[in-house]
PDB file of C-alpha atoms in Angstrom:
ATOM      1  CA  MET U 246     -10.227  -0.521   4.066  1.00 52.00           C
ATOM      2  CA  THR U 247     -11.685  -4.331   4.380  1.00 52.00           C
ATOM      3  CA  GLY U 248     -14.389  -3.461   1.837  1.00 56.00           C
ATOM      4  CA  TRP U 249     -12.167  -4.099  -1.020  1.00 56.00           C
ATOM      5  CA  ILE U 250     -11.456  -7.808   0.469  1.00 55.00           C
ATOM      6  CA  ALA U 251     -15.214  -8.824  -0.769  1.00 56.00           C
ATOM      7  CA  SER U 252     -13.896  -7.542  -4.284  1.00 58.00           C
ATOM      8  CA  ALA U 253     -10.824  -9.685  -4.132  1.00 55.00           C
ATOM      9  CA  TRP U 254     -12.443 -12.722  -3.069  1.00 50.00           C
ATOM     10  CA  ARG U 255     -15.044 -12.543  -6.161  1.00 56.00           C
ATOM     11  CA  LEU U 256     -12.029 -11.750  -8.346  1.00 54.00           C
ATOM     12  CA  ALA U 257     -10.381 -14.963  -7.010  1.00 50.00           C
ATOM     13  CA  ARG U 258     -13.155 -17.624  -7.397  1.00 51.00           C
ATOM     14  CA  GLY U 259     -13.595 -16.479 -10.952  1.00 51.00           C
ATOM     15  CA  GLY U 260     -17.279 -15.596 -10.663  1.00 50.00           C
ATOM     16  CA  GLN U 261     -18.385 -19.086  -9.274  1.00 49.00           C
ATOM     17  CA  ASP U 262     -21.223 -19.325  -6.631  1.00 46.00           C
ATOM     18  CA  ALA U 263     -20.750 -21.577  -3.865  1.00 42.00           C
ATOM     19  CA  PRO U 264     -22.083 -25.191  -4.206  1.00 44.00           C
ATOM     20  CA  GLY U 265     -25.728 -25.446  -3.275  1.00 43.00           C
ATOM     21  CA  ALA U 266     -27.647 -28.257  -1.489  1.00 41.00           C
ATOM     22  CA  ALA U 267     -28.780 -31.191  -3.534  1.00 42.00           C
ATOM     23  CA  GLU U 268     -32.469 -30.703  -4.656  1.00 44.00           C
ATOM     24  CA  SER U 269     -34.947 -33.557  -3.187  1.00 44.00           C
ATOM     25  CA  SER U 270     -37.540 -35.234  -5.104  1.00 46.00           C
ATOM     26  CA  PRO U 271     -40.304 -37.612  -4.142  1.00 49.00           C
ATOM     27  CA  ARG U 272     -40.411 -41.334  -4.502  1.00 54.00           C
ATOM     28  CA  ARG U 273     -36.695 -42.015  -5.427  1.00 56.00           C
ATOM     29  CA  SER U 274     -35.354 -45.490  -6.014  1.00 61.00           C
ATOM     30  CA  ALA U 275     -32.457 -47.148  -3.883  1.00 63.00           C
ATOM     31  CA  ALA U 276     -30.107 -46.262  -6.623  1.00 61.00           C
ATOM     32  CA  GLU U 277     -31.219 -42.631  -7.078  1.00 64.00           C
ATOM     33  CA  THR U 278     -31.415 -42.170  -3.214  1.00 59.00           C
ATOM     34  CA  ALA U 279     -27.539 -43.592  -3.270  1.00 58.00           C
ATOM     35  CA  ALA U 280     -26.437 -41.395  -6.196  1.00 61.00           C
ATOM     36  CA  THR U 281     -28.175 -38.355  -4.592  1.00 64.00           C
ATOM     37  CA  CYS U 282     -26.270 -38.890  -1.102  1.00 58.00           C
ATOM     38  CA  ALA U 283     -22.869 -39.559  -3.075  1.00 60.00           C
ATOM     39  CA  SER U 284     -23.783 -36.295  -4.779  1.00 62.00           C
ATOM     40  CA  GLY U 285     -24.348 -34.509  -1.628  1.00 61.00           C
ATOM     41  CA  GLN U 286     -21.177 -35.866  -0.207  1.00 60.00           C
ATOM     42  CA  SER U 287     -19.490 -34.430  -3.161  1.00 60.00           C
ATOM     43  CA  ARG U 288     -21.115 -30.945  -2.812  1.00 62.00           C
ATOM     44  CA  LEU U 289     -20.405 -30.694   0.788  1.00 58.00           C
ATOM     45  CA  GLY U 290     -16.794 -31.525   0.041  1.00 59.00           C
ATOM     46  CA  ALA U 291     -16.779 -28.802  -2.526  1.00 57.00           C
ATOM     47  CA  LYS U 292     -18.454 -26.646  -0.083  1.00 59.00           C
ATOM     48  CA  THR U 293     -15.861 -27.200   2.647  1.00 74.00           C
ATOM     49  CA  SER U 294     -13.005 -26.539   0.089  1.00 76.00           C
ATOM     50  CA  TYR U 295     -14.473 -23.343  -1.092  1.00 74.00           C
ATOM     51  CA  ASP U 296     -15.029 -22.224   2.535  1.00 79.00           C
ATOM     52  CA  ALA U 297     -11.579 -23.030   3.213  1.00 79.00           C
ATOM     53  CA  ARG U 298     -10.384 -20.969  -0.050  1.00 77.00           C
ATOM     54  CA  ARG U 299     -12.288 -18.087   1.160  1.00 83.00           C
ATOM     55  CA  ASP U 300     -10.884 -17.888   4.536  1.00 83.00           C
ATOM     56  CA  ALA U 301      -7.610 -18.176   3.317  1.00 83.00           C
ATOM     57  CA  ILE U 302      -8.111 -15.216   0.947  1.00 83.00           C
ATOM     58  CA  GLU U 303      -9.558 -13.338   3.611  1.00 88.00           C
ATOM     59  CA  ALA U 304      -6.719 -13.989   6.169  1.00 88.00           C
ATOM     60  CA  GLU U 305      -4.088 -13.101   3.236  1.00 87.00           C
ATOM     61  CA  ALA U 306      -6.039  -9.923   2.540  1.00 88.00           C
ATOM     62  CA  GLN U 307      -5.969  -8.652   6.344  1.00 90.00           C
ATOM     63  CA  ARG U 308      -2.117  -9.364   6.602  1.00 91.00           C
ATOM     64  CA  LEU U 309      -1.515  -7.235   3.482  1.00 91.00           C
ATOM     65  CA  VAL U 310      -3.674  -4.361   4.984  1.00 91.00           C
ATOM     66  CA  ALA U 311      -2.014  -4.820   8.148  1.00 92.00           C
ATOM     67  CA  THR U 312       1.571  -4.759   6.708  1.00 92.00           C
ATOM     68  CA  TYR U 313       1.386  -2.448   3.675  1.00 92.00           C
ATOM     69  CA  ALA U 314      -1.603   0.003   3.845  1.00 92.00           C
ATOM     70  CA  ASP U 315      -0.053   2.755   5.742  1.00 92.00           C
ATOM     71  CA  THR U 316       3.279   2.306   3.705  1.00 91.00           C
ATOM     72  CA  ILE U 317       1.253   2.759   0.267  1.00 92.00           C
ATOM     73  CA  LEU U 318      -0.972   5.414   1.611  1.00 92.00           C
ATOM     74  CA  ARG U 319       2.172   7.473   2.634  1.00 90.00           C
ATOM     75  CA  VAL U 320       4.446   6.790  -0.671  1.00 90.00           C
ATOM     76  CA  SER U 321       1.069   7.560  -2.740  1.00 91.00           C
ATOM     77  CA  TYR U 322       0.405  10.823  -0.896  1.00 90.00           C
ATOM     78  CA  THR U 323       4.104  11.756  -1.280  1.00 88.00           C
ATOM     79  CA  TYR U 324       3.620  12.032  -4.856  1.00 88.00           C
ATOM     80  CA  LEU U 325      -0.281  12.900  -5.323  1.00 87.00           C
ATOM     81  CA  HIS U 326      -0.861  15.321  -2.136  1.00 85.00           C
ATOM     82  CA  SER U 327      -4.534  13.936  -2.152  1.00 87.00           C
ATOM     83  CA  THR U 328      -5.690  11.415   0.321  1.00 89.00           C
ATOM     84  CA  GLN U 329      -8.490  10.222  -1.524  1.00 90.00           C
ATOM     85  CA  ASP U 330      -6.245   9.516  -4.435  1.00 91.00           C
ATOM     86  CA  ALA U 331      -3.824   7.630  -2.381  1.00 90.00           C
ATOM     87  CA  GLU U 332      -6.771   5.497  -0.693  1.00 92.00           C
ATOM     88  CA  ASP U 333      -7.718   4.747  -4.324  1.00 92.00           C
ATOM     89  CA  ILE U 334      -4.200   3.651  -5.390  1.00 93.00           C
ATOM     90  CA  CYS U 335      -3.659   1.694  -1.824  1.00 93.00           C
ATOM     91  CA  GLN U 336      -6.856  -0.476  -2.819  1.00 92.00           C
ATOM     92  CA  ASP U 337      -5.759  -1.204  -6.184  1.00 93.00           C
ATOM     93  CA  VAL U 338      -1.976  -2.208  -5.148  1.00 93.00           C
ATOM     94  CA  LEU U 339      -3.378  -4.361  -2.378  1.00 92.00           C
ATOM     95  CA  LEU U 340      -5.704  -6.037  -4.859  1.00 91.00           C
ATOM     96  CA  LYS U 341      -2.596  -6.587  -7.321  1.00 91.00           C
ATOM     97  CA  THR U 342      -0.375  -7.843  -4.430  1.00 91.00           C
ATOM     98  CA  LEU U 343      -3.149 -10.296  -3.647  1.00 89.00           C
ATOM     99  CA  ARG U 344      -3.224 -11.810  -7.000  1.00 87.00           C
ATOM    100  CA  HIS U 345       0.564 -11.667  -7.096  1.00 84.00           C
ATOM    101  CA  ALA U 346       1.087 -13.405  -4.052  1.00 75.00           C
ATOM    102  CA  ASP U 347       2.880 -16.641  -5.077  1.00 76.00           C
ATOM    103  CA  GLY U 348       5.361 -14.653  -7.013  1.00 78.00           C
ATOM    104  CA  PHE U 349       7.590 -13.348  -4.372  1.00 86.00           C
ATOM    105  CA  ASP U 350      10.828 -14.931  -3.065  1.00 86.00           C
ATOM    106  CA  SER U 351      10.793 -13.110   0.228  1.00 89.00           C
ATOM    107  CA  ALA U 352       9.256 -10.836   2.584  1.00 89.00           C
ATOM    108  CA  GLU U 353      11.858  -7.899   1.126  1.00 89.00           C
ATOM    109  CA  HIS U 354      11.022  -8.969  -2.065  1.00 90.00           C
ATOM    110  CA  GLU U 355       7.256  -8.626  -1.471  1.00 92.00           C
ATOM    111  CA  ARG U 356       7.635  -5.101   0.133  1.00 91.00           C
ATOM    112  CA  ALA U 357       9.880  -3.796  -2.736  1.00 90.00           C
ATOM    113  CA  TRP U 358       7.416  -4.989  -5.078  1.00 92.00           C
ATOM    114  CA  VAL U 359       4.504  -3.250  -3.174  1.00 93.00           C
ATOM    115  CA  VAL U 360       6.477   0.013  -2.982  1.00 92.00           C
ATOM    116  CA  ARG U 361       7.417   0.078  -6.585  1.00 91.00           C
ATOM    117  CA  THR U 362       4.025  -0.910  -7.875  1.00 93.00           C
ATOM    118  CA  ALA U 363       2.721   1.982  -5.624  1.00 93.00           C
ATOM    119  CA  ILE U 364       4.851   4.364  -7.219  1.00 91.00           C
ATOM    120  CA  ASN U 365       4.310   3.460 -10.773  1.00 91.00           C
ATOM    121  CA  ALA U 366       0.436   3.854  -9.857  1.00 92.00           C
ATOM    122  CA  ALA U 367       0.811   7.247  -8.533  1.00 90.00           C
ATOM    123  CA  LYS U 368       3.122   8.249 -11.274  1.00 89.00           C
ATOM    124  CA  ASP U 369       0.471   7.025 -13.999  1.00 89.00           C
ATOM    125  CA  LEU U 370      -2.246   9.016 -12.084  1.00 88.00           C
ATOM    126  CA  LEU U 371      -0.141  12.154 -11.864  1.00 85.00           C
ATOM    127  CA  ARG U 372       0.255  11.914 -15.872  1.00 83.00           C
ATOM    128  CA  ARG U 373      -3.403  11.529 -16.120  1.00 82.00           C
ATOM    129  CA  GLN U 374      -4.357  14.450 -14.308  1.00 74.00           C
ATOM    130  CA  GLU U 375      -4.509  17.806 -15.712  1.00 51.00           C
ATOM    131  CA  VAL U 376      -4.683  19.653 -12.389  1.00 44.00           C
ATOM    132  CA  ARG U 377      -3.375  18.174  -9.174  1.00 40.00           C
ATOM    133  CA  SER U 378      -5.467  18.710  -6.078  1.00 42.00           C
ATOM    134  CA  THR U 379      -3.374  19.377  -2.812  1.00 41.00           C
ATOM    135  CA  ILE U 380      -4.680  18.289   0.578  1.00 40.00           C
ATOM    136  CA  ALA U 381      -2.670  19.605   3.671  1.00 40.00           C
ATOM    137  CA  LEU U 382      -0.811  17.154   5.870  1.00 39.00           C
ATOM    138  CA  ASP U 383      -3.241  18.111   8.793  1.00 44.00           C
ATOM    139  CA  ASP U 384      -5.918  16.570   6.965  1.00 45.00           C
ATOM    140  CA  ILE U 385      -4.408  12.968   7.976  1.00 40.00           C
ATOM    141  CA  PRO U 386      -5.919  12.044  11.319  1.00 45.00           C
ATOM    142  CA  GLU U 387      -3.686  12.365  14.279  1.00 43.00           C
ATOM    143  CA  PRO U 388      -3.747   9.863  17.042  1.00 42.00           C
ATOM    144  CA  THR U 389      -6.012  10.560  19.731  1.00 44.00           C
ATOM    145  CA  ALA U 390      -4.177   9.039  22.752  1.00 44.00           C
ATOM    146  CA  PRO U 391      -2.944  11.286  25.155  1.00 42.00           C
ATOM    147  CA  HIS U 392       1.079  12.269  24.963  1.00 46.00           C
ATOM    148  CA  HIS U 393       3.543  13.988  27.322  1.00 46.00           C
ATOM    149  CA  ALA U 394       4.670  17.194  26.285  1.00 43.00           C
ATOM    150  CA  SER U 395       8.130  15.956  25.261  1.00 58.00           C
ATOM    151  CA  GLU U 396       6.048  13.587  22.648  1.00 63.00           C
ATOM    152  CA  ARG U 397       4.072  16.098  21.389  1.00 63.00           C
ATOM    153  CA  ALA U 398       6.960  18.248  20.949  1.00 64.00           C
ATOM    154  CA  ILE U 399       8.839  15.441  19.184  1.00 61.00           C
ATOM    155  CA  GLU U 400       5.672  14.508  17.088  1.00 68.00           C
ATOM    156  CA  ALA U 401       5.213  18.465  16.122  1.00 70.00           C
ATOM    157  CA  ARG U 402       8.869  18.655  14.920  1.00 68.00           C
ATOM    158  CA  ASP U 403       8.573  15.713  12.675  1.00 71.00           C
ATOM    159  CA  ALA U 404       5.239  16.993  11.207  1.00 76.00           C
ATOM    160  CA  ARG U 405       7.083  20.416  10.230  1.00 77.00           C
ATOM    161  CA  VAL U 406       9.850  18.227   8.705  1.00 78.00           C
ATOM    162  CA  LEU U 407       7.858  16.069   6.729  1.00 80.00           C
ATOM    163  CA  GLN U 408       5.785  18.929   5.525  1.00 81.00           C
ATOM    164  CA  SER U 409       8.769  20.523   4.425  1.00 83.00           C
ATOM    165  CA  VAL U 410       9.751  17.253   2.527  1.00 84.00           C
ATOM    166  CA  MET U 411       6.503  17.143   0.894  1.00 85.00           C
ATOM    167  CA  ALA U 412       6.762  20.927  -0.400  1.00 86.00           C
ATOM    168  CA  LEU U 413      10.199  19.879  -2.252  1.00 88.00           C
ATOM    169  CA  PRO U 414       9.984  19.150  -6.105  1.00 90.00           C
ATOM    170  CA  LEU U 415       8.876  15.575  -6.894  1.00 90.00           C
ATOM    171  CA  GLU U 416      12.298  14.242  -7.692  1.00 90.00           C
ATOM    172  CA  TYR U 417      13.818  15.293  -4.491  1.00 90.00           C
ATOM    173  CA  ARG U 418      10.979  14.443  -2.262  1.00 89.00           C
ATOM    174  CA  GLU U 419      10.668  11.317  -3.888  1.00 90.00           C
ATOM    175  CA  ALA U 420      14.351  10.209  -3.033  1.00 91.00           C
ATOM    176  CA  ILE U 421      14.169  11.584   0.343  1.00 90.00           C
ATOM    177  CA  TYR U 422      11.065   9.944   1.493  1.00 88.00           C
ATOM    178  CA  LEU U 423      12.075   6.580   0.256  1.00 89.00           C
ATOM    179  CA  HIS U 424      15.676   6.981   1.886  1.00 89.00           C
ATOM    180  CA  TYR U 425      14.945   8.362   4.838  1.00 85.00           C
ATOM    181  CA  TYR U 426      11.503   7.364   5.933  1.00 85.00           C
ATOM    182  CA  GLU U 427      10.947   3.973   4.040  1.00 86.00           C
ATOM    183  CA  GLY U 428      14.658   3.089   4.885  1.00 86.00           C
ATOM    184  CA  TYR U 429      15.799   2.426   1.181  1.00 89.00           C
ATOM    185  CA  SER U 430      19.282   2.340  -0.019  1.00 91.00           C
ATOM    186  CA  ILE U 431      20.331   4.501  -2.944  1.00 92.00           C
ATOM    187  CA  LYS U 432      20.634   1.443  -5.138  1.00 91.00           C
ATOM    188  CA  GLN U 433      17.365   0.148  -4.259  1.00 91.00           C
ATOM    189  CA  ILE U 434      15.678   3.532  -4.726  1.00 92.00           C
ATOM    190  CA  ALA U 435      17.456   3.824  -8.273  1.00 92.00           C
ATOM    191  CA  GLU U 436      15.822   0.508  -9.126  1.00 90.00           C
ATOM    192  CA  MET U 437      12.269   1.599  -8.009  1.00 89.00           C
ATOM    193  CA  VAL U 438      12.231   4.940  -9.604  1.00 89.00           C
ATOM    194  CA  HIS U 439      14.152   3.924 -12.807  1.00 90.00           C
ATOM    195  CA  ALA U 440      16.979   6.159 -12.406  1.00 91.00           C
ATOM    196  CA  SER U 441      20.866   5.888 -11.999  1.00 93.00           C
ATOM    197  CA  GLU U 442      22.379   5.587  -8.460  1.00 93.00           C
ATOM    198  CA  SER U 443      24.273   8.779  -9.118  1.00 93.00           C
ATOM    199  CA  ALA U 444      20.895  10.613 -10.062  1.00 94.00           C
ATOM    200  CA  VAL U 445      19.493   9.578  -6.816  1.00 93.00           C
ATOM    201  CA  ALA U 446      22.591  10.589  -4.740  1.00 93.00           C
ATOM    202  CA  THR U 447      22.503  13.952  -6.509  1.00 93.00           C
ATOM    203  CA  ARG U 448      18.575  14.393  -5.699  1.00 92.00           C
ATOM    204  CA  LEU U 449      19.289  13.503  -2.136  1.00 91.00           C
ATOM    205  CA  SER U 450      21.991  15.792  -1.946  1.00 91.00           C
ATOM    206  CA  ARG U 451      19.848  18.628  -3.705  1.00 91.00           C
ATOM    207  CA  GLY U 452      16.985  17.951  -1.509  1.00 89.00           C
ATOM    208  CA  ARG U 453      18.796  17.970   1.589  1.00 88.00           C
ATOM    209  CA  SER U 454      20.381  21.273   0.392  1.00 89.00           C
ATOM    210  CA  LYS U 455      17.076  23.018  -0.067  1.00 87.00           C
ATOM    211  CA  LEU U 456      15.901  21.603   3.436  1.00 84.00           C
ATOM    212  CA  ARG U 457      18.926  23.109   5.330  1.00 82.00           C
ATOM    213  CA  PRO U 458      17.530  26.531   5.881  1.00 79.00           C
ATOM    214  CA  ILE U 459      14.130  24.951   6.951  1.00 71.00           C
ATOM    215  CA  LEU U 460      15.835  22.646   9.505  1.00 68.00           C
ATOM    216  CA  GLU U 461      18.208  25.113  10.753  1.00 64.00           C
ATOM    217  CA  GLY U 462      18.188  24.555  14.745  1.00 53.00           C
ATOM    218  CA  VAL U 463      16.085  21.629  14.310  1.00 51.00           C
ATOM    219  CA  HIS U 464      17.808  18.170  15.299  1.00 49.00           C
ATOM    220  CA  HIS U 465      16.543  15.580  12.879  1.00 49.00           C
ATOM    221  CA  GLU U 466      17.992  12.636  10.813  1.00 52.00           C
ATOM    222  CA  LEU U 467      17.960  14.744   7.836  1.00 56.00           C
ATOM    223  CA  ASP U 468      20.400  17.299   9.454  1.00 52.00           C
ATOM    224  CA  VAL U 469      23.396  17.735   7.029  1.00 47.00           C
TER     225      VAL U 469
END
């Protein structure tokens, strides 16, 4: 995932290379030597500024990866059912967010913008695809740390529920995933997917109805 940071830095610096060291030449006058020293100091200052800018961009890129990469991947996968496509969208959305970093009023505004951008990118890709590939959720790496039996049972239950959600028609799984897994309200989802609040509420209700037979006997927050 961090390979995209170099691309972000190249875009941010506008294709300019780092200031280099001043060239030296033999037998310079005092005035020329003074001018060269001044130029060298100027270039040193430019290089220091360049390094500081690079470090700031890299730090912000790392923050975005740590904060949003998993969310973008899961939101994209909800639409695409393709791990590779979700990873491509994740990199694109992270780059867009990095370029848009100064345009957010709050952390909530930033997160909503990231999720909405991921949704739009996924939908655009779906429209361009003639055939959509499907990848089982089992292809997503599982944690390797040992777990107690009860923890494994809970994870297995949640995995079955999530797989059932992913098998729903797009408009239902979109609403259910954003509401139950990302924690967005009906009003927020309506704004993200460009639908009315009543339409989102209906999709949630119908999606839960379709899941009811699957969830019979399973205690989960989607129980109705």
